[in-house]
XYZ file of C-alpha atoms in Angstrom:
454
model
C 48.175 41.467 26.171
C 44.963 39.314 25.335
C 44.186 39.246 22.203
C 40.609 39.629 21.329
C 38.883 36.796 19.030
C 36.724 36.930 16.007
C 33.161 36.843 17.716
C 29.964 38.804 16.811
C 30.183 40.609 19.646
C 33.751 42.103 18.114
C 32.455 42.570 15.071
C 29.625 44.391 15.878
C 31.687 47.119 17.578
C 34.118 47.508 14.853
C 30.676 48.963 12.689
C 32.124 49.100 9.515
C 28.773 49.000 7.345
C 25.370 50.783 7.531
C 23.812 51.466 10.373
C 20.632 49.950 8.906
C 22.010 46.543 9.162
C 21.262 45.111 12.572
C 24.125 44.434 14.827
C 23.245 40.634 15.424
C 22.601 39.430 11.783
C 26.108 41.415 10.634
C 28.067 40.435 13.802
C 26.722 36.345 12.249
C 28.039 37.251 8.476
C 31.341 38.638 10.092
C 31.923 36.021 12.776
C 31.837 32.968 10.420
C 34.153 30.647 9.239
C 36.118 31.673 5.963
C 36.083 29.662 2.941
C 32.023 28.913 3.403
C 29.944 28.628 -0.177
C 28.359 32.324 -0.179
C 24.917 32.617 0.537
C 24.040 34.363 -3.439
C 25.260 30.588 -4.410
C 22.541 29.306 -3.059
C 19.814 32.180 -4.640
C 21.363 31.461 -7.533
C 20.729 27.927 -7.034
C 16.850 28.428 -6.367
C 16.706 30.855 -8.882
C 17.651 28.279 -11.449
C 15.604 25.482 -9.951
C 12.927 27.904 -9.812
C 13.101 28.549 -14.024
C 13.422 25.044 -14.583
C 10.267 24.319 -12.884
C 7.937 27.433 -14.962
C 10.305 26.025 -18.444
C 7.316 23.761 -18.292
C 5.122 26.242 -20.082
C 7.783 27.302 -22.721
C 7.975 23.666 -23.698
C 4.101 23.017 -25.125
C 2.485 25.357 -27.880
C 4.866 23.333 -30.483
C 3.612 20.404 -28.802
C -0.283 21.629 -29.298
C -0.882 22.851 -32.748
C -0.813 19.553 -34.425
C -3.667 18.183 -31.564
C -5.779 21.205 -31.404
C -5.811 22.004 -34.965
C -7.255 18.023 -35.030
C -9.158 17.973 -32.712
C -11.028 21.816 -32.732
C -10.536 22.144 -36.523
C -8.455 25.879 -35.770
C -6.132 26.706 -38.014
C -2.427 26.613 -37.360
C -2.547 30.267 -37.687
C -5.157 30.656 -35.338
C -2.893 28.734 -32.710
C 0.297 30.020 -33.936
C -1.769 34.064 -32.927
C -2.167 32.260 -29.261
C 1.392 31.668 -28.905
C 2.283 34.940 -30.790
C 0.371 36.850 -27.893
C 2.089 34.729 -25.280
C 5.363 35.300 -26.650
C 4.848 39.324 -26.673
C 3.533 39.517 -23.809
C 6.278 37.606 -22.141
C 8.169 40.305 -23.366
C 6.502 43.442 -23.271
C 6.026 42.304 -19.074
C 9.637 41.665 -18.531
C 10.605 45.529 -18.497
C 7.490 46.147 -16.325
C 8.605 42.830 -13.881
C 11.616 43.812 -13.305
C 10.291 47.901 -12.042
C 7.606 46.037 -9.970
C 11.061 43.586 -8.083
C 12.600 46.742 -7.582
C 8.971 47.538 -5.635
C 8.001 44.557 -3.793
C 10.948 42.337 -4.099
C 11.386 39.402 -5.942
C 9.898 36.934 -3.891
C 6.282 38.804 -4.287
C 6.258 39.235 -8.207
C 7.380 35.503 -9.214
C 5.368 33.439 -6.836
C 2.391 35.308 -8.201
C 3.137 34.867 -11.309
C 4.127 31.219 -11.019
C 0.322 30.814 -9.596
C -1.033 32.939 -12.904
C 1.030 30.737 -15.143
C -0.515 27.670 -13.317
C -4.512 28.839 -13.503
C -3.467 30.160 -17.426
C -2.714 26.566 -17.874
C -5.582 24.727 -15.837
C -7.704 26.380 -17.463
C -7.530 25.360 -20.436
C -8.292 21.928 -20.066
C -12.276 22.737 -20.667
C -11.862 25.319 -24.076
C -14.251 25.243 -26.545
C -13.443 27.335 -28.888
C -10.694 29.294 -30.524
C -10.801 32.962 -28.241
C -10.137 31.072 -25.036
C -7.003 29.939 -26.233
C -5.636 33.356 -27.050
C -7.343 34.394 -23.260
C -6.026 31.148 -21.322
C -2.570 30.813 -23.235
C -1.928 33.634 -24.851
C -3.072 36.012 -22.340
C -2.525 34.546 -18.541
C 0.331 32.769 -19.271
C 1.432 35.880 -21.256
C 1.485 37.642 -18.565
C 2.698 35.449 -15.541
C 5.521 34.123 -17.677
C 6.738 37.588 -18.851
C 6.792 38.188 -14.899
C 9.384 34.882 -15.136
C 11.362 36.177 -18.156
C 15.331 36.665 -17.804
C 14.906 40.356 -16.261
C 14.424 38.024 -13.343
C 17.150 36.347 -13.605
C 19.276 39.310 -14.554
C 18.051 41.268 -11.557
C 19.448 38.650 -9.262
C 22.519 38.529 -10.851
C 22.997 42.066 -10.721
C 21.927 41.906 -6.955
C 23.717 39.240 -5.951
C 26.795 39.238 -8.033
C 29.701 42.090 -8.368
C 31.829 39.252 -10.456
C 31.301 36.314 -12.239
C 28.264 38.060 -13.548
C 28.478 36.576 -16.890
C 29.444 32.465 -16.082
C 25.485 33.384 -13.288
C 23.936 34.725 -16.132
C 24.675 32.144 -18.597
C 24.091 29.075 -15.430
C 20.108 31.392 -14.840
C 19.705 31.284 -19.096
C 20.886 27.591 -19.245
C 18.347 27.283 -16.409
C 15.302 27.388 -18.949
C 16.787 24.699 -21.452
C 16.864 22.462 -18.180
C 13.140 22.921 -17.759
C 12.760 22.015 -21.529
C 15.271 18.833 -21.827
C 12.932 17.729 -18.333
C 9.690 18.309 -19.696
C 9.380 17.770 -23.495
C 9.772 14.100 -23.262
C 7.733 13.719 -20.394
C 4.919 16.167 -22.282
C 5.315 14.944 -25.728
C 4.485 11.368 -24.172
C 1.565 12.948 -22.263
C 0.072 14.085 -25.809
C 1.143 11.009 -28.000
C -0.141 8.465 -25.770
C -2.919 10.316 -23.572
C -4.086 13.664 -25.375
C -2.972 17.498 -24.618
C -5.136 17.598 -21.524
C -3.223 15.815 -19.372
C 0.692 17.640 -20.633
C -1.739 21.059 -19.734
C -2.388 19.844 -16.542
C 1.375 18.584 -15.882
C 2.504 22.132 -16.881
C -0.028 23.718 -14.637
C 1.187 21.631 -11.031
C 5.001 22.115 -12.032
C 4.230 25.892 -12.205
C 2.235 25.772 -8.544
C 4.926 23.969 -7.495
C 7.473 26.193 -7.534
C 5.831 28.414 -4.902
C 6.842 27.137 -2.074
C 10.670 27.182 -3.614
C 10.541 30.730 -3.862
C 8.901 32.115 -1.212
C 10.985 30.361 1.854
C 14.292 29.432 0.216
C 14.543 33.057 -2.198
C 15.420 36.317 -0.636
C 15.534 40.220 -2.432
C 18.665 40.920 -1.657
C 22.361 40.438 0.460
C 21.492 43.436 2.644
C 18.522 40.943 3.867
C 20.862 38.329 5.460
C 23.803 40.555 6.101
C 26.098 40.315 3.217
C 28.051 41.575 1.083
C 27.128 40.705 -2.829
C 29.252 37.863 -4.035
C 32.660 39.499 -5.432
C 31.948 42.364 -3.809
C 34.760 44.743 -1.355
C 32.013 46.703 0.594
C 28.707 46.284 2.039
C 25.783 47.425 -0.177
C 22.477 48.375 1.753
C 19.455 47.476 0.973
C 17.847 50.548 -1.612
C 14.281 51.814 -0.286
C 11.633 50.099 -2.624
C 11.775 52.209 -5.580
C 7.688 53.200 -5.663
C 6.505 54.058 -9.201
C 7.308 50.766 -11.219
C 5.260 52.265 -14.903
C 6.747 55.153 -14.429
C 10.341 54.282 -13.668
C 10.256 51.856 -16.612
C 8.338 54.390 -19.074
C 11.600 57.109 -18.246
C 14.076 54.478 -18.752
C 13.025 53.281 -21.806
C 12.373 56.873 -23.027
C 15.661 57.582 -21.630
C 17.750 54.239 -23.694
C 15.802 55.093 -26.908
C 17.897 58.307 -27.340
C 21.108 56.362 -27.944
C 21.556 54.059 -31.426
C 23.404 51.011 -28.802
C 19.772 50.641 -27.957
C 18.072 49.743 -30.726
C 21.273 47.396 -32.221
C 20.727 45.196 -29.065
C 16.717 45.433 -29.714
C 17.303 44.641 -33.583
C 19.979 41.617 -33.121
C 17.654 40.081 -29.815
C 14.880 40.526 -32.123
C 16.187 38.605 -34.612
C 17.188 36.149 -31.836
C 13.977 35.710 -30.767
C 13.013 34.857 -34.075
C 15.226 32.297 -35.089
C 14.405 30.662 -31.496
C 11.430 30.897 -29.362
C 8.893 31.928 -32.238
C 10.274 29.338 -35.043
C 12.506 26.506 -33.573
C 10.422 26.081 -30.416
C 7.324 26.576 -31.625
C 6.997 25.347 -35.463
C 9.572 22.206 -35.259
C 7.620 19.677 -34.215
C 5.074 20.311 -36.474
C 7.718 20.876 -39.758
C 9.439 17.208 -38.854
C 6.504 15.895 -38.961
C 5.095 16.811 -41.893
C 8.357 15.192 -42.974
C 7.199 12.205 -41.615
C 8.610 11.888 -38.534
C 7.251 11.149 -34.351
C 5.986 13.856 -32.609
C 7.689 12.115 -30.064
C 10.920 11.549 -32.091
C 11.292 15.378 -32.992
C 10.266 16.573 -29.479
C 13.229 14.457 -28.138
C 15.456 16.238 -30.926
C 14.292 19.760 -29.682
C 15.072 18.017 -25.788
C 18.701 17.827 -27.265
C 18.783 21.197 -28.116
C 18.489 21.685 -23.997
C 21.234 19.802 -23.337
C 23.213 21.251 -25.461
C 21.926 24.448 -24.859
C 23.286 24.520 -21.654
C 26.669 23.518 -22.076
C 26.697 26.373 -24.734
C 25.135 29.179 -22.725
C 27.328 28.197 -19.477
C 29.904 27.880 -21.823
C 28.672 31.469 -23.737
C 28.587 33.474 -19.537
C 32.265 32.269 -19.305
C 33.591 33.916 -22.687
C 31.923 36.984 -21.942
C 33.739 37.255 -18.434
C 36.561 36.824 -20.816
C 36.663 38.418 -24.428
C 34.411 41.352 -26.219
C 30.658 40.851 -25.948
C 30.123 41.917 -29.258
C 32.380 39.778 -31.310
C 31.004 36.914 -29.813
C 27.410 38.307 -31.073
C 28.219 38.195 -34.515
C 29.893 35.134 -34.246
C 27.023 33.621 -32.840
C 23.962 34.693 -34.869
C 26.616 33.957 -38.103
C 26.956 30.594 -37.210
C 22.954 29.784 -36.215
C 21.891 31.503 -39.699
C 24.091 28.969 -41.652
C 22.855 26.266 -39.424
C 19.167 27.041 -40.206
C 19.975 27.770 -44.125
C 20.915 24.002 -43.772
C 17.863 22.606 -42.171
C 15.458 21.846 -45.169
C 17.757 19.826 -46.649
C 17.916 17.469 -42.500
C 14.329 17.295 -42.095
C 12.976 13.475 -42.837
C 10.522 10.696 -41.584
C 14.152 9.354 -39.830
C 16.680 10.643 -37.197
C 19.909 10.781 -39.076
C 23.296 11.845 -38.207
C 23.229 14.895 -40.646
C 20.183 15.934 -38.761
C 21.947 15.168 -35.372
C 24.893 17.605 -36.697
C 22.624 20.504 -36.920
C 20.941 19.803 -32.944
C 24.035 19.275 -31.153
C 25.245 22.756 -33.240
C 22.181 24.968 -33.319
C 21.993 23.658 -28.975
C 25.487 25.375 -28.379
C 24.194 28.540 -29.949
C 20.650 28.431 -29.087
C 20.484 30.986 -26.188
C 24.121 32.228 -25.919
C 23.689 35.500 -27.073
C 22.046 36.574 -23.788
C 24.846 36.452 -21.680
C 27.134 39.024 -24.069
C 23.703 41.058 -24.417
C 23.562 41.463 -20.599
C 26.688 42.929 -20.553
C 26.383 45.292 -22.808
C 23.490 45.931 -21.166
C 25.092 46.656 -18.076
C 28.033 48.797 -19.352
C 25.803 50.741 -21.850
C 23.005 51.620 -18.927
C 24.694 50.617 -15.624
C 21.929 50.646 -12.546
C 18.786 50.767 -15.253
C 20.369 47.569 -17.100
C 17.645 44.668 -15.781
C 14.691 47.390 -16.810
C 16.789 48.079 -20.022
C 17.018 44.138 -20.773
C 13.272 44.008 -19.779
C 12.872 46.083 -23.017
C 15.552 44.684 -25.356
C 13.370 41.265 -24.352
C 10.551 42.397 -24.997
C 12.000 42.819 -28.804
C 13.580 39.354 -28.542
C 10.073 37.966 -27.971
C 7.995 40.621 -30.189
C 10.502 38.421 -33.190
C 9.392 35.471 -32.094
C 5.490 36.291 -31.859
C 5.947 37.454 -35.260
C 7.186 34.382 -36.521
C 5.225 32.208 -34.523
C 2.524 33.522 -36.554
C 3.663 34.113 -39.833
C 5.207 30.953 -39.325
C 2.242 29.292 -39.224
C 0.326 31.452 -41.437
C 3.607 30.388 -43.719
C 2.524 26.348 -44.127
C -1.235 26.470 -43.848
C -0.305 29.229 -47.359
C 2.281 27.005 -48.888
C 2.341 23.650 -47.611
C 5.544 24.011 -46.450
C 7.801 25.950 -44.118
C 11.161 26.349 -46.275
C 11.000 29.566 -46.565
C 10.634 30.586 -43.219
C 13.752 28.752 -42.966
C 15.877 29.910 -45.209
C 14.149 33.814 -43.924
C 15.138 33.460 -40.994
C 18.916 32.398 -41.673
C 18.987 35.837 -44.023
C 18.010 37.306 -40.874
C 20.607 36.169 -38.414
C 23.117 37.179 -40.815
C 22.062 40.712 -40.981
C 22.190 40.452 -37.044
C 25.427 39.657 -36.966
C 26.271 43.016 -38.680
C 24.366 45.064 -36.422
C 26.416 43.405 -33.258
C 30.111 44.302 -34.925
C 28.723 47.704 -35.189
C 27.862 48.512 -31.347
C 29.627 51.048 -29.778
C 31.852 51.346 -26.556
C 29.975 53.738 -24.315
C 31.745 56.409 -23.581
C 29.393 57.944 -21.272
C 26.295 56.328 -19.332
C 23.358 58.333 -21.261
C 21.037 61.100 -18.970
C 19.395 60.634 -16.704
C 20.345 56.974 -16.284
C 22.670 57.054 -13.671
C 26.182 55.434 -13.729
C 26.562 52.060 -12.294
C 28.286 51.954 -9.124
C 30.479 48.622 -9.654
C 32.190 47.465 -12.676
């Protein structure tokens, strides 16, 4: 009896998946040799590189405060207001961007967002008034960056992976820190040696350079290449485009706000944003400079935070796949709060061992909160978890925006940032307690559909 071989033709005859997949594509996939790297990992790699390229714009605000203050005479509160608008829009755009990705596809949304970031950053070179900073850096870059927010990573993770989601979300979250590591030393050198305008142009070019990678290499769904999501046992057909993105985004929000876990997740993540993007990323460099530390040295310390952030976030993703995410969040926030309480005593004209210890300790905790927060969103809200996480991220950025603005105001009023460090440490302690009281999901709240996969 002649034995048939596993060829594309025999695989097509079996027809084990949806008729929506062309037979030749399916046959090529099923006929591949075992042991090949799944396409999902290549998509994750492209997403990683994309987020790194887009991270340039997140590295710049803290470096601009002193140069803009000196050149234009704008108060730190005014400059902080532009950063505040940027951070708020970064968060408020994210849930709509997640829905737009369901409607128009990941590639189109991300490519347009990167272009908007590039245009907004480039226009700042010719600004002469404070309202232009609010418009270019606050509005345009804020809208573009919101579409490149962590909801992008959440969408890719949810579509392409059914297992290893915690690890993948940790890796993609770490991409932002990797971008900070790459761009902060370069941008600080440019600001110090050649003024802030070349740094703004560098940000614009970095965002624009990533667009071809997104358009040519990124794919919206595993079904586009005839594959199952990584770890899935069955083929998942590509869903039809979801129309009414804004309506769906608001519907998911109205359903989620009727549940207690949403407010706890949003509250803890608001404190997360206040104690990272809003505080350290925006005000650490000028605060260190107040104590006599050179801008390049302070920016290098932020870059070192990025090094350990990569390690801490990937490790957090690994932990999230194995341990209770609520307890992980409580530990992360408690440790962050303790470190911030000690920071005012460590700032000095030079870098000394206790400051290095703070940088390492704080860096490991920087965005380690993201993988367990994503896991809790998936647990509570199933298929709409990416949009819910977008709203939770919005609270993160609102918290960051408030502290970016209030931190600048406090510096103008008191001549020091000490009060802001202490207040943020106390908020982190409150976040640790809030994380512990998030209840396990007993049923998915209606009308949000139950998750299709574990």
